[in-house]
């Protein structure tokens, strides 16, 4: 099933008006976000701070010899949507003509906002692995597994930016968009990872004044 709405994030001047082809939308999207970060979260399984430098650059973990499980609880790629610099265009598909009609164009900062908690919300110790990427994205659509629940007609009020406080960030980060409560996905046509990654050990204590505490961080390098 293909959702009838297509979303393009790019500088306002790059967004098509009126009728556009798929190639027009691709060209516009390529002017948009070009950076991202890959994030994986694991249960810490008793990992000590001095073990971080031994963890692999590629972010894959084997269970420790003690038999405790390092369970993968998140595996995501978050584009740097940069709402301060980009706008969003919303297009409807004309199936017979094979073209797309612009329904709306506006600065991303004008979208409705919603906060979310990207990290675990239950108490415990966790590992995070983060690596920067250079990416090329295709226009976005409501995720395939949630399309039946998404509205098919367009209302600007249904489009929302998701903001989250990541780790020890001092400000919220835009971590995605939803339409009608369903996540929008931008497929990657190109991805090039940076030759370094950062492992962090953190704890979550929902009863503490500061719920999330980063205990240690370590940068690891390709072929180190």
Coordinates of C-alpha atoms in Angstrom, one line a residue, residues 23-167:
X23 CA 12.2 13.6 -10.1
X24 CA 11.4 17.1 -9.0
X25 CA 10.6 15.8 -5.5
X26 CA 13.9 13.8 -5.4
X27 CA 15.9 16.9 -6.5
X28 CA 14.3 19.0 -3.8
X29 CA 14.8 16.4 -1.1
X30 CA 18.5 16.2 -2.0
X31 CA 18.8 19.8 -1.0
X32 CA 17.6 19.0 2.5
X33 CA 19.1 17.0 5.4
X34 CA 22.4 15.5 4.5
X35 CA 23.6 14.4 7.9
X36 CA 22.3 12.0 10.5
X37 CA 23.3 9.8 13.4
X38 CA 22.9 6.1 14.0
X39 CA 21.9 5.2 17.5
X40 CA 21.7 1.8 19.2
X41 CA 20.8 1.2 22.8
X42 CA 21.5 -1.9 24.8
X43 CA 20.9 -3.1 28.3
X44 CA 24.3 -2.6 30.0
X45 CA 24.6 -6.2 31.4
X46 CA 27.1 -5.2 34.1
X47 CA 29.5 -3.4 31.7
X48 CA 32.0 -1.3 33.6
X49 CA 33.1 2.2 32.5
X50 CA 36.7 1.0 31.7
X51 CA 35.4 -1.5 29.2
X52 CA 33.9 1.1 26.8
X53 CA 37.2 1.5 24.9
X54 CA 37.1 -2.2 24.1
X55 CA 33.7 -2.1 22.4
X56 CA 33.5 -2.2 18.6
X57 CA 33.3 0.7 16.2
X58 CA 30.5 -0.9 14.2
X59 CA 28.1 -1.1 17.2
X60 CA 27.6 -4.8 17.3
X61 CA 27.7 -6.5 20.6
X62 CA 28.1 -10.2 21.6
X63 CA 26.7 -11.4 25.0
X64 CA 29.4 -11.1 27.7
X65 CA 31.1 -14.3 28.9
X66 CA 29.2 -14.1 32.2
X67 CA 26.0 -15.1 30.3
X68 CA 24.2 -11.9 31.0
X69 CA 22.4 -10.6 27.9
X70 CA 23.2 -7.3 26.3
X71 CA 19.8 -6.9 24.8
X72 CA 19.3 -4.5 21.8
X73 CA 16.5 -2.2 22.7
X74 CA 16.8 0.5 20.0
X75 CA 18.3 0.7 16.5
X76 CA 17.6 3.9 14.7
X77 CA 18.9 6.4 12.2
X78 CA 17.9 10.0 13.0
X79 CA 18.4 12.6 10.2
X80 CA 19.4 16.1 11.2
X81 CA 16.1 17.7 10.1
X82 CA 17.4 21.2 11.2
X83 CA 14.0 22.9 11.5
X84 CA 15.6 26.3 11.7
X85 CA 16.9 26.0 8.1
X86 CA 14.3 23.8 6.4
X87 CA 10.7 23.9 5.3
X88 CA 8.4 21.0 4.5
X89 CA 6.3 20.4 1.3
X90 CA 3.3 18.1 1.3
X91 CA 2.3 16.6 -2.0
X92 CA -0.6 14.4 -3.1
X93 CA -0.1 11.7 -5.7
X94 CA -2.0 11.8 -8.9
X95 CA -2.1 8.1 -9.8
X96 CA -3.3 8.5 -13.4
X97 CA -1.0 11.3 -14.4
X98 CA 2.0 10.1 -12.4
X99 CA 2.6 13.6 -11.0
X100 CA 2.3 15.2 -7.6
X101 CA 0.3 18.3 -6.5
X102 CA 1.6 20.6 -3.8
X103 CA -0.9 20.8 -1.0
X104 CA 1.2 22.9 1.5
X105 CA 4.6 24.5 2.0
X106 CA 5.7 26.1 5.2
X107 CA 8.8 26.4 7.6
X108 CA 9.3 23.4 9.7
X109 CA 9.4 25.6 12.8
X110 CA 5.7 26.4 12.1
X111 CA 4.6 22.8 12.6
X112 CA 3.0 21.6 15.7
X113 CA 5.4 20.2 18.3
X114 CA 5.3 17.1 20.4
X115 CA 7.8 15.9 23.0
X116 CA 8.8 12.3 23.3
X117 CA 11.3 10.3 25.3
X118 CA 13.7 8.6 23.0
X119 CA 15.7 6.8 25.7
X120 CA 14.5 4.1 28.0
X121 CA 11.8 5.1 30.5
X122 CA 12.4 2.3 32.9
X123 CA 15.2 2.3 35.5
X124 CA 18.4 0.5 34.9
X125 CA 21.9 0.7 33.3
X126 CA 22.3 1.0 29.6
X127 CA 24.8 1.3 26.8
X128 CA 24.4 3.7 23.9
X129 CA 26.3 3.6 20.6
X130 CA 26.2 6.7 18.3
X131 CA 27.9 7.3 14.9
X132 CA 27.5 10.2 12.5
X133 CA 26.5 9.6 8.9
X134 CA 26.4 11.5 5.7
X135 CA 23.1 10.5 4.0
X136 CA 20.9 11.1 0.9
X137 CA 17.2 10.7 1.5
X138 CA 14.2 10.1 -0.7
X139 CA 10.9 12.0 -0.1
X140 CA 9.1 10.7 3.0
X141 CA 5.9 8.7 3.4
X142 CA 3.9 7.4 6.4
X143 CA 5.6 4.1 7.4
X144 CA 4.3 1.1 5.6
X145 CA 3.2 -0.7 8.7
X146 CA 1.2 2.2 10.0
X147 CA -0.4 3.4 6.8
X148 CA -3.9 1.9 7.4
X149 CA -4.2 4.0 10.6
X150 CA -3.1 7.3 9.0
X151 CA -5.6 9.9 7.6
X152 CA -5.6 10.0 3.8
X153 CA -6.7 13.6 3.5
X154 CA -4.4 16.5 4.4
X155 CA -4.6 18.8 7.4
X156 CA -1.6 20.8 8.6
X157 CA -2.6 20.2 12.2
X158 CA -2.0 16.5 11.8
X159 CA 1.7 17.0 11.0
X160 CA 3.9 17.2 14.1
X161 CA 7.6 17.5 14.9
X162 CA 8.9 15.2 17.6
X163 CA 11.4 16.6 20.0
X164 CA 13.4 14.6 22.6
X165 CA 16.1 15.3 25.1
X166 CA 18.9 12.9 24.1
X167 CA 21.3 11.7 26.8

